[in-house]
Short mmCIF file of N, CA and C in Angstrom, two decimals:
data_model
loop_
_atom_site.label_atom_id
_atom_site.label_comp_id
_atom_site.label_asym_id
_atom_site.label_seq_id
_atom_site.Cartn_x
_atom_site.Cartn_y
_atom_site.Cartn_z
N MET A 1 1.08 -1.40 0.20
CA MET A 1 -0.24 0.15 0.14
C MET A 1 0.96 1.40 -0.14
N SER A 2 0.71 1.88 -0.68
CA SER A 2 0.69 2.68 -0.61
C SER A 2 0.99 4.58 0.61
N GLU A 3 2.03 4.95 0.07
CA GLU A 3 1.79 6.32 1.63
C GLU A 3 0.23 7.13 1.10
N ARG A 4 0.03 7.69 2.53
CA ARG A 4 -0.49 8.63 2.25
C ARG A 4 -0.49 10.22 2.15
N LEU A 5 -0.79 11.32 1.53
CA LEU A 5 -0.71 12.07 1.15
C LEU A 5 -0.97 12.44 2.54
N GLN A 6 0.16 13.67 2.57
CA GLN A 6 0.09 15.14 4.04
C GLN A 6 0.00 16.23 3.46
N PRO A 7 -0.85 17.34 4.21
CA PRO A 7 -0.83 18.71 3.70
C PRO A 7 0.77 19.16 3.83
N GLY A 8 1.01 19.75 2.79
CA GLY A 8 1.79 20.48 2.58
C GLY A 8 3.05 19.42 0.97
N ASP A 9 2.18 18.48 0.76
CA ASP A 9 3.01 17.50 -0.33
C ASP A 9 2.86 17.87 -1.16
N THR A 10 3.89 17.43 -2.13
CA THR A 10 3.48 18.17 -3.66
C THR A 10 2.19 17.00 -4.31
N ALA A 11 1.09 17.28 -4.80
CA ALA A 11 0.10 16.53 -5.31
C ALA A 11 0.98 15.52 -6.99
N PRO A 12 0.77 14.44 -6.94
CA PRO A 12 0.69 13.94 -7.79
C PRO A 12 0.50 14.03 -9.00
N ASP A 13 1.19 14.53 -10.19
CA ASP A 13 0.21 15.02 -11.43
C ASP A 13 -0.12 13.87 -12.02
N PHE A 14 -1.15 13.96 -12.76
CA PHE A 14 -2.13 12.70 -13.60
C PHE A 14 -2.49 13.28 -14.74
N THR A 15 -2.40 12.23 -15.75
CA THR A 15 -3.06 12.47 -17.13
C THR A 15 -4.13 11.41 -17.23
N LEU A 16 -5.90 11.33 -17.07
CA LEU A 16 -6.15 10.37 -17.03
C LEU A 16 -8.04 10.65 -17.99
N PRO A 17 -8.28 9.66 -18.71
CA PRO A 17 -9.60 9.53 -19.95
C PRO A 17 -10.77 9.82 -18.98
N ASP A 18 -11.33 10.91 -19.51
CA ASP A 18 -12.91 11.32 -19.12
C ASP A 18 -13.61 10.14 -19.74
N ALA A 19 -15.24 10.43 -19.39
CA ALA A 19 -15.83 9.42 -19.90
C ALA A 19 -16.03 10.11 -21.64
N ASP A 20 -15.53 11.07 -21.95
CA ASP A 20 -15.90 11.19 -23.72
C ASP A 20 -14.55 11.08 -23.67
N GLY A 21 -13.51 10.26 -23.07
CA GLY A 21 -12.05 9.34 -23.46
C GLY A 21 -10.91 10.75 -23.90
N ASN A 22 -11.15 12.49 -23.40
CA ASN A 22 -10.66 13.17 -23.39
C ASN A 22 -9.43 13.17 -22.63
N GLU A 23 -8.26 13.14 -22.51
CA GLU A 23 -7.09 13.35 -21.01
C GLU A 23 -7.26 14.45 -20.32
N VAL A 24 -7.05 14.43 -19.04
CA VAL A 24 -7.82 15.51 -18.38
C VAL A 24 -6.12 15.16 -17.10
N SER A 25 -5.72 16.69 -16.98
CA SER A 25 -4.77 16.13 -16.05
C SER A 25 -4.42 17.51 -14.77
N LEU A 26 -3.79 17.09 -14.08
CA LEU A 26 -4.41 18.01 -12.81
C LEU A 26 -3.37 19.46 -13.32
N ALA A 27 -2.02 18.95 -13.81
CA ALA A 27 -1.61 20.59 -13.94
C ALA A 27 -2.46 21.55 -15.11
N GLY A 28 -3.52 20.59 -15.56
CA GLY A 28 -4.07 21.65 -17.04
C GLY A 28 -4.63 22.55 -15.47
N HIS A 29 -5.01 22.26 -14.57
CA HIS A 29 -6.08 23.27 -13.53
C HIS A 29 -4.99 24.07 -12.56
N LYS A 30 -3.93 24.38 -13.09
CA LYS A 30 -3.09 24.79 -12.06
C LYS A 30 -3.42 26.27 -12.19
N GLY A 31 -3.16 27.19 -10.89
CA GLY A 31 -3.32 28.18 -10.67
C GLY A 31 -5.30 28.33 -10.25
N ARG A 32 -5.54 27.03 -10.36
CA ARG A 32 -7.34 26.75 -9.48
C ARG A 32 -6.58 26.07 -8.32
N LYS A 33 -7.91 25.73 -7.60
CA LYS A 33 -7.91 24.94 -7.03
C LYS A 33 -8.69 23.80 -6.87
N VAL A 34 -8.06 22.49 -6.69
CA VAL A 34 -9.05 21.21 -7.52
C VAL A 34 -9.24 20.18 -6.24
N ILE A 35 -10.50 20.03 -5.89
CA ILE A 35 -11.07 18.58 -5.13
C ILE A 35 -10.51 18.16 -5.77
N VAL A 36 -9.91 16.52 -5.82
CA VAL A 36 -9.69 15.28 -6.46
C VAL A 36 -10.04 14.32 -5.31
N TYR A 37 -11.64 13.97 -5.50
CA TYR A 37 -11.90 12.70 -4.96
C TYR A 37 -11.86 11.25 -5.69
N PHE A 38 -11.46 10.45 -4.97
CA PHE A 38 -11.36 9.19 -5.28
C PHE A 38 -12.81 7.78 -4.40
N TYR A 39 -13.39 7.72 -5.58
CA TYR A 39 -14.54 7.28 -5.22
C TYR A 39 -14.42 5.12 -5.55
N PRO A 40 -14.64 4.49 -5.36
CA PRO A 40 -14.44 2.55 -5.51
C PRO A 40 -15.66 2.17 -6.89
N ALA A 41 -16.74 3.11 -7.69
CA ALA A 41 -17.10 3.09 -8.90
C ALA A 41 -18.37 2.84 -9.40
N ALA A 42 -18.69 3.96 -10.71
CA ALA A 42 -19.33 4.41 -11.28
C ALA A 42 -20.69 3.08 -10.74
N LEU A 43 -22.17 4.10 -10.98
CA LEU A 43 -23.38 3.30 -10.62
C LEU A 43 -23.24 2.62 -9.34
N THR A 44 -22.93 3.14 -8.46
CA THR A 44 -22.97 2.09 -7.02
C THR A 44 -23.98 3.29 -6.17
N PRO A 45 -24.35 2.98 -5.10
CA PRO A 45 -25.35 3.74 -4.69
C PRO A 45 -24.75 5.25 -3.56
N GLY A 46 -23.40 4.52 -2.85
CA GLY A 46 -22.93 5.42 -2.18
C GLY A 46 -22.37 6.39 -3.18
N CYS A 47 -21.88 5.59 -4.17
CA CYS A 47 -21.06 6.92 -5.43
C CYS A 47 -21.84 7.26 -5.89
N THR A 48 -22.86 7.15 -6.44
CA THR A 48 -23.92 7.92 -6.91
C THR A 48 -23.84 8.90 -6.24
N LYS A 49 -24.33 8.99 -4.71
CA LYS A 49 -24.90 10.08 -3.78
C LYS A 49 -24.05 11.22 -3.80
N GLN A 50 -22.41 10.68 -3.72
CA GLN A 50 -21.63 11.33 -3.74
C GLN A 50 -21.71 12.32 -4.46
N ALA A 51 -21.53 11.76 -6.08
CA ALA A 51 -20.88 12.60 -7.07
C ALA A 51 -22.41 13.42 -7.03
N CYS A 52 -23.63 12.90 -7.13
CA CYS A 52 -24.73 14.40 -7.07
C CYS A 52 -24.55 15.02 -6.54
N ASP A 53 -24.17 14.95 -4.96
CA ASP A 53 -23.99 15.85 -3.65
C ASP A 53 -22.19 16.99 -4.56
N PHE A 54 -21.82 16.56 -4.89
CA PHE A 54 -20.83 17.24 -5.94
C PHE A 54 -21.39 17.94 -7.07
N THR A 55 -21.83 17.17 -8.02
CA THR A 55 -22.52 18.28 -9.26
C THR A 55 -23.35 19.77 -8.29
N ASP A 56 -24.54 19.01 -7.81
CA ASP A 56 -25.31 19.93 -6.70
C ASP A 56 -24.92 21.16 -6.21
N ASN A 57 -23.29 21.20 -5.62
CA ASN A 57 -22.52 22.14 -5.37
C ASN A 57 -21.70 22.74 -6.28
N LEU A 58 -21.54 22.40 -7.11
CA LEU A 58 -20.47 22.45 -8.30
C LEU A 58 -20.63 23.61 -8.73
N GLU A 59 -21.50 24.53 -8.75
CA GLU A 59 -21.84 26.53 -8.83
C GLU A 59 -20.75 27.12 -7.69
N LEU A 60 -21.70 26.87 -6.95
CA LEU A 60 -21.08 27.21 -5.45
C LEU A 60 -19.33 26.89 -5.18
N LEU A 61 -18.95 25.77 -5.31
CA LEU A 61 -17.14 25.53 -5.41
C LEU A 61 -16.54 25.70 -6.50
N ALA A 62 -17.19 26.26 -7.83
CA ALA A 62 -16.88 26.98 -8.51
C ALA A 62 -16.34 28.38 -8.70
N GLY A 63 -17.31 28.74 -7.83
CA GLY A 63 -17.67 29.99 -7.15
C GLY A 63 -16.19 30.61 -6.20
N ALA A 64 -16.19 29.53 -5.65
CA ALA A 64 -15.26 29.56 -4.64
C ALA A 64 -13.59 29.51 -4.96
N GLY A 65 -13.24 29.02 -6.70
CA GLY A 65 -11.86 28.93 -7.00
C GLY A 65 -12.08 27.62 -6.96
N TYR A 66 -12.70 26.51 -6.93
CA TYR A 66 -12.13 24.74 -7.15
C TYR A 66 -13.14 24.41 -8.04
N ASP A 67 -12.14 23.52 -8.94
CA ASP A 67 -12.47 22.71 -10.03
C ASP A 67 -13.01 20.98 -9.57
N VAL A 68 -13.59 20.17 -9.63
CA VAL A 68 -13.74 19.15 -8.85
C VAL A 68 -13.80 18.31 -10.20
N ILE A 69 -12.91 17.07 -9.68
CA ILE A 69 -12.49 16.14 -10.61
C ILE A 69 -12.49 14.75 -9.86
N GLY A 70 -13.62 13.62 -10.31
CA GLY A 70 -13.63 12.40 -9.41
C GLY A 70 -13.13 11.29 -9.98
N VAL A 71 -12.37 10.35 -9.67
CA VAL A 71 -11.52 9.27 -9.97
C VAL A 71 -11.48 7.82 -9.15
N SER A 72 -12.25 7.09 -10.36
CA SER A 72 -12.57 6.11 -9.83
C SER A 72 -11.35 4.75 -10.83
N PRO A 73 -11.73 3.58 -10.53
CA PRO A 73 -11.32 2.47 -11.50
C PRO A 73 -11.66 2.25 -12.75
N ASP A 74 -12.82 3.18 -13.00
CA ASP A 74 -13.53 2.64 -13.79
C ASP A 74 -13.21 3.25 -15.23
N LYS A 75 -13.77 2.40 -16.77
CA LYS A 75 -13.45 2.59 -18.30
C LYS A 75 -14.43 4.03 -18.73
N PRO A 76 -13.41 4.96 -19.58
CA PRO A 76 -14.72 5.81 -20.01
C PRO A 76 -16.27 5.84 -20.42
N GLU A 77 -16.14 4.48 -20.67
CA GLU A 77 -17.52 3.91 -21.16
C GLU A 77 -18.58 4.00 -19.89
N LYS A 78 -17.74 3.33 -19.02
CA LYS A 78 -18.84 3.53 -17.92
C LYS A 78 -18.98 4.99 -17.42
N LEU A 79 -17.83 5.56 -16.91
CA LEU A 79 -18.13 6.85 -16.81
C LEU A 79 -19.37 8.04 -17.57
N ALA A 80 -19.32 7.33 -18.91
CA ALA A 80 -19.65 8.32 -19.67
C ALA A 80 -21.36 7.95 -19.15
N LYS A 81 -22.02 6.76 -18.43
CA LYS A 81 -23.41 5.82 -18.51
C LYS A 81 -23.60 6.52 -17.08
N PHE A 82 -22.84 6.37 -16.71
CA PHE A 82 -22.60 7.31 -14.83
C PHE A 82 -23.25 8.56 -15.12
N ARG A 83 -22.06 9.36 -16.26
CA ARG A 83 -22.58 10.99 -15.88
C ARG A 83 -24.28 10.74 -16.60
N ASP A 84 -24.26 10.35 -17.42
CA ASP A 84 -25.43 10.87 -18.37
C ASP A 84 -26.89 9.76 -17.70
N LYS A 85 -26.47 9.05 -17.03
CA LYS A 85 -27.88 8.14 -16.26
C LYS A 85 -28.36 9.40 -15.13
N GLU A 86 -27.09 10.05 -14.18
CA GLU A 86 -27.49 11.12 -12.65
C GLU A 86 -27.09 12.22 -13.35
N ASN A 87 -27.09 12.71 -14.71
CA ASN A 87 -26.81 14.31 -14.59
C ASN A 87 -25.84 14.99 -13.91
N LEU A 88 -24.58 14.56 -14.27
CA LEU A 88 -23.69 14.67 -13.52
C LEU A 88 -22.46 15.45 -13.88
N LYS A 89 -22.64 17.08 -13.71
CA LYS A 89 -21.67 17.58 -13.98
C LYS A 89 -20.03 17.98 -13.50
N VAL A 90 -19.80 17.20 -12.54
CA VAL A 90 -17.95 17.04 -12.38
C VAL A 90 -17.51 16.26 -13.08
N THR A 91 -16.34 16.18 -13.22
CA THR A 91 -15.76 15.61 -14.22
C THR A 91 -15.07 14.44 -14.26
N LEU A 92 -15.48 13.76 -14.46
CA LEU A 92 -15.40 12.03 -13.93
C LEU A 92 -13.87 11.38 -15.24
N VAL A 93 -12.91 11.10 -14.07
CA VAL A 93 -11.62 10.01 -14.94
C VAL A 93 -11.71 8.67 -14.73
N GLY A 94 -10.91 7.50 -15.41
CA GLY A 94 -10.89 6.78 -15.23
C GLY A 94 -9.62 5.95 -14.71
N ASP A 95 -8.96 5.47 -13.99
CA ASP A 95 -7.75 4.95 -13.44
C ASP A 95 -7.83 3.36 -13.78
N PRO A 96 -8.07 2.96 -14.83
CA PRO A 96 -8.26 0.82 -14.90
C PRO A 96 -7.09 0.80 -13.86
N SER A 97 -5.65 1.04 -14.93
CA SER A 97 -4.28 0.54 -13.32
C SER A 97 -3.88 1.01 -12.53
N LYS A 98 -4.97 1.98 -12.08
CA LYS A 98 -5.31 2.36 -10.25
C LYS A 98 -3.26 2.99 -9.96
N ALA A 99 -3.08 2.93 -10.95
CA ALA A 99 -1.76 3.85 -10.47
C ALA A 99 -2.01 5.19 -9.64
N VAL A 100 -2.58 6.10 -10.36
CA VAL A 100 -3.32 7.06 -9.65
C VAL A 100 -3.73 7.13 -8.79
N LEU A 101 -4.59 6.05 -7.88
CA LEU A 101 -5.51 6.26 -7.03
C LEU A 101 -4.06 5.54 -5.69
N GLU A 102 -3.00 4.75 -6.51
CA GLU A 102 -1.75 4.50 -5.43
C GLU A 102 -1.31 5.23 -5.13
N GLN A 103 -0.92 6.18 -6.67
CA GLN A 103 -0.36 7.54 -5.68
C GLN A 103 -0.09 8.20 -4.80
N TYR A 104 -1.81 8.61 -4.82
CA TYR A 104 -2.82 9.24 -4.16
C TYR A 104 -3.09 8.71 -2.64
N GLY A 105 -2.63 6.98 -2.53
CA GLY A 105 -2.93 6.63 -1.24
C GLY A 105 -4.18 6.04 -0.98
N ALA A 106 -4.90 6.08 -2.41
CA ALA A 106 -6.42 5.54 -2.21
C ALA A 106 -6.81 4.58 -2.70
N PHE A 107 -5.39 3.40 -2.79
CA PHE A 107 -5.66 2.07 -3.02
C PHE A 107 -5.53 1.45 -1.77
N GLY A 108 -5.62 0.39 -0.93
CA GLY A 108 -5.17 -0.91 -0.79
C GLY A 108 -6.63 -1.33 0.40
N GLU A 109 -5.56 -1.49 1.95
CA GLU A 109 -6.24 -2.73 2.69
C GLU A 109 -7.20 -1.43 3.00
N LYS A 110 -8.60 -1.77 3.17
CA LYS A 110 -9.92 -1.41 4.31
C LYS A 110 -10.63 -2.26 4.32
N LYS A 111 -12.01 -2.01 5.69
CA LYS A 111 -12.28 -2.91 6.41
C LYS A 111 -13.89 -2.52 5.81
N LEU A 112 -14.38 -3.64 4.80
CA LEU A 112 -15.47 -3.57 4.52
C LEU A 112 -16.63 -4.70 5.50
N TYR A 113 -17.28 -4.52 6.07
CA TYR A 113 -18.45 -5.44 6.50
C TYR A 113 -17.59 -6.22 7.45
N GLY A 114 -16.48 -5.35 8.07
CA GLY A 114 -15.90 -6.13 9.00
C GLY A 114 -14.86 -7.25 8.73
N LYS A 115 -14.67 -6.92 7.22
CA LYS A 115 -13.70 -8.02 6.72
C LYS A 115 -12.55 -6.85 6.21
N THR A 116 -11.14 -7.29 6.23
CA THR A 116 -10.33 -6.76 5.30
C THR A 116 -9.88 -7.14 4.06
N VAL A 117 -10.23 -6.03 3.37
CA VAL A 117 -10.25 -6.15 2.07
C VAL A 117 -9.29 -5.56 0.84
N THR A 118 -8.95 -5.29 -0.70
CA THR A 118 -7.81 -4.37 -0.89
C THR A 118 -9.47 -4.21 -1.59
N GLY A 119 -8.94 -2.69 -1.60
CA GLY A 119 -9.23 -1.66 -2.60
C GLY A 119 -9.25 -0.24 -2.74
N VAL A 120 -10.42 0.19 -3.76
CA VAL A 120 -10.45 1.82 -3.36
C VAL A 120 -10.33 2.37 -2.36
N ILE A 121 -9.92 3.30 -1.22
CA ILE A 121 -10.58 3.83 -0.24
C ILE A 121 -10.98 5.19 -0.11
N ARG A 122 -12.30 5.26 -0.43
CA ARG A 122 -12.87 6.58 -0.47
C ARG A 122 -12.09 7.67 0.29
N SER A 123 -11.64 8.82 -0.58
CA SER A 123 -11.14 9.79 -0.45
C SER A 123 -10.68 11.10 -0.78
N THR A 124 -10.65 12.15 -0.13
CA THR A 124 -10.31 13.94 -0.93
C THR A 124 -9.55 13.94 -0.82
N ILE A 125 -8.86 14.62 -1.55
CA ILE A 125 -7.31 15.51 -1.58
C ILE A 125 -8.01 17.16 -2.27
N VAL A 126 -7.70 17.73 -1.00
CA VAL A 126 -7.98 19.44 -1.95
C VAL A 126 -6.23 19.57 -2.09
N VAL A 127 -6.32 20.30 -3.45
CA VAL A 127 -5.09 20.66 -3.73
C VAL A 127 -4.82 22.20 -4.37
N ASP A 128 -4.18 22.73 -3.68
CA ASP A 128 -3.87 24.00 -3.66
C ASP A 128 -3.56 25.08 -5.19
N GLU A 129 -3.59 25.88 -5.37
CA GLU A 129 -3.18 26.96 -6.67
C GLU A 129 -1.58 26.57 -7.40
N ASP A 130 -1.14 25.88 -6.55
CA ASP A 130 0.65 25.80 -6.46
C ASP A 130 0.71 24.27 -6.65
N GLY A 131 -0.40 23.48 -6.61
CA GLY A 131 -0.38 22.21 -6.73
C GLY A 131 0.66 20.79 -5.55
N LYS A 132 -0.01 21.69 -4.66
CA LYS A 132 0.40 21.06 -3.04
C LYS A 132 -0.96 21.03 -2.31
N VAL A 133 -0.69 19.86 -1.42
CA VAL A 133 -1.76 18.75 -0.85
C VAL A 133 -2.35 20.10 0.59
N GLU A 134 -3.49 20.79 0.02
CA GLU A 134 -4.00 21.54 1.57
C GLU A 134 -4.59 20.84 2.56
N ARG A 135 -5.39 19.55 1.48
CA ARG A 135 -6.23 18.64 2.72
C ARG A 135 -6.23 17.23 2.21
N ALA A 136 -5.72 16.58 3.13
CA ALA A 136 -5.73 14.75 2.56
C ALA A 136 -6.93 13.99 3.70
N LEU A 137 -8.06 13.56 2.76
CA LEU A 137 -9.14 13.26 3.93
C LEU A 137 -9.36 11.63 3.43
N TYR A 138 -9.02 10.52 4.19
CA TYR A 138 -9.44 8.78 4.12
C TYR A 138 -10.15 8.79 4.67
N ASN A 139 -10.91 7.44 3.96
CA ASN A 139 -11.88 6.67 4.42
C ASN A 139 -13.24 7.64 5.14
N VAL A 140 -13.42 8.69 3.77
CA VAL A 140 -14.89 9.29 4.21
C VAL A 140 -16.10 8.30 3.67
N ARG A 141 -17.18 9.38 4.31
CA ARG A 141 -18.27 8.56 4.23
C ARG A 141 -19.19 9.27 2.70
N ALA A 142 -19.84 8.52 2.06
CA ALA A 142 -20.33 8.91 0.90
C ALA A 142 -21.27 10.19 1.05
N THR A 143 -22.39 9.85 2.06
CA THR A 143 -23.44 10.61 2.49
C THR A 143 -22.60 11.86 3.57
N GLY A 144 -22.87 13.31 3.09
CA GLY A 144 -22.63 13.75 3.78
C GLY A 144 -21.51 15.23 3.71
N HIS A 145 -20.49 14.19 3.01
CA HIS A 145 -18.75 14.61 3.16
C HIS A 145 -18.81 15.80 2.04
N VAL A 146 -19.21 15.77 1.12
CA VAL A 146 -19.70 17.29 0.10
C VAL A 146 -19.87 18.56 1.42
N ALA A 147 -20.71 18.44 2.18
CA ALA A 147 -21.33 19.54 3.06
C ALA A 147 -20.28 19.45 3.77
N LYS A 148 -19.79 18.62 4.50
CA LYS A 148 -18.71 18.96 5.28
C LYS A 148 -17.04 19.45 4.91
N ILE A 149 -16.83 19.54 3.62
CA ILE A 149 -16.06 19.58 2.85
C ILE A 149 -16.21 21.29 2.62
N ILE A 150 -17.33 21.21 2.47
CA ILE A 150 -17.73 22.86 2.33
C ILE A 150 -17.80 23.56 3.69
N LYS A 151 -18.09 23.37 4.55
CA LYS A 151 -18.12 23.71 5.33
C LYS A 151 -16.68 24.08 5.98
N ASP A 152 -15.66 22.68 5.72
CA ASP A 152 -14.28 23.02 5.96
C ASP A 152 -13.17 24.20 5.51
N LEU A 153 -13.88 24.04 4.40
CA LEU A 153 -13.60 24.73 3.31
C LEU A 153 -13.98 26.14 4.13
N GLY A 154 -14.72 26.19 4.30
CA GLY A 154 -15.01 27.98 4.60
C GLY A 154 -15.61 28.54 3.08
N VAL A 155 -16.51 27.56 2.55
CA VAL A 155 -16.76 28.48 1.48
C VAL A 155 -18.49 28.35 1.38
#
């Protein structure tokens, strides 16, 4: 399992395909704050709730200078289905190799229904305008998480 990021660390750059197969990179957002959130799978109840919460608050976050990128191990085709079915406005990118998930410490052992399994650790990393980690939140809950971030960021 990779190390978890800490505030002050340089956020690892990445370039991943979005739901339409276009490349999205963290470097392309330099000069803006970015909320990068990692979720286990598109089209599942918890991940849908979280993505809808981000979509519902996207205008508020964008107005405060934040871009939002959701990362999962899904392929672009599944992300497109997810986006279209739920009318999502957040940028969704796929990391089937799980390389970026691992760089961010968002893949590894976790508890699921009392059992230890290996998988995506629901995490949110807030990156500042200079590409540094401002906040690193791991094992977050799908429900209520977006409201908590907004409150913590003072948006």
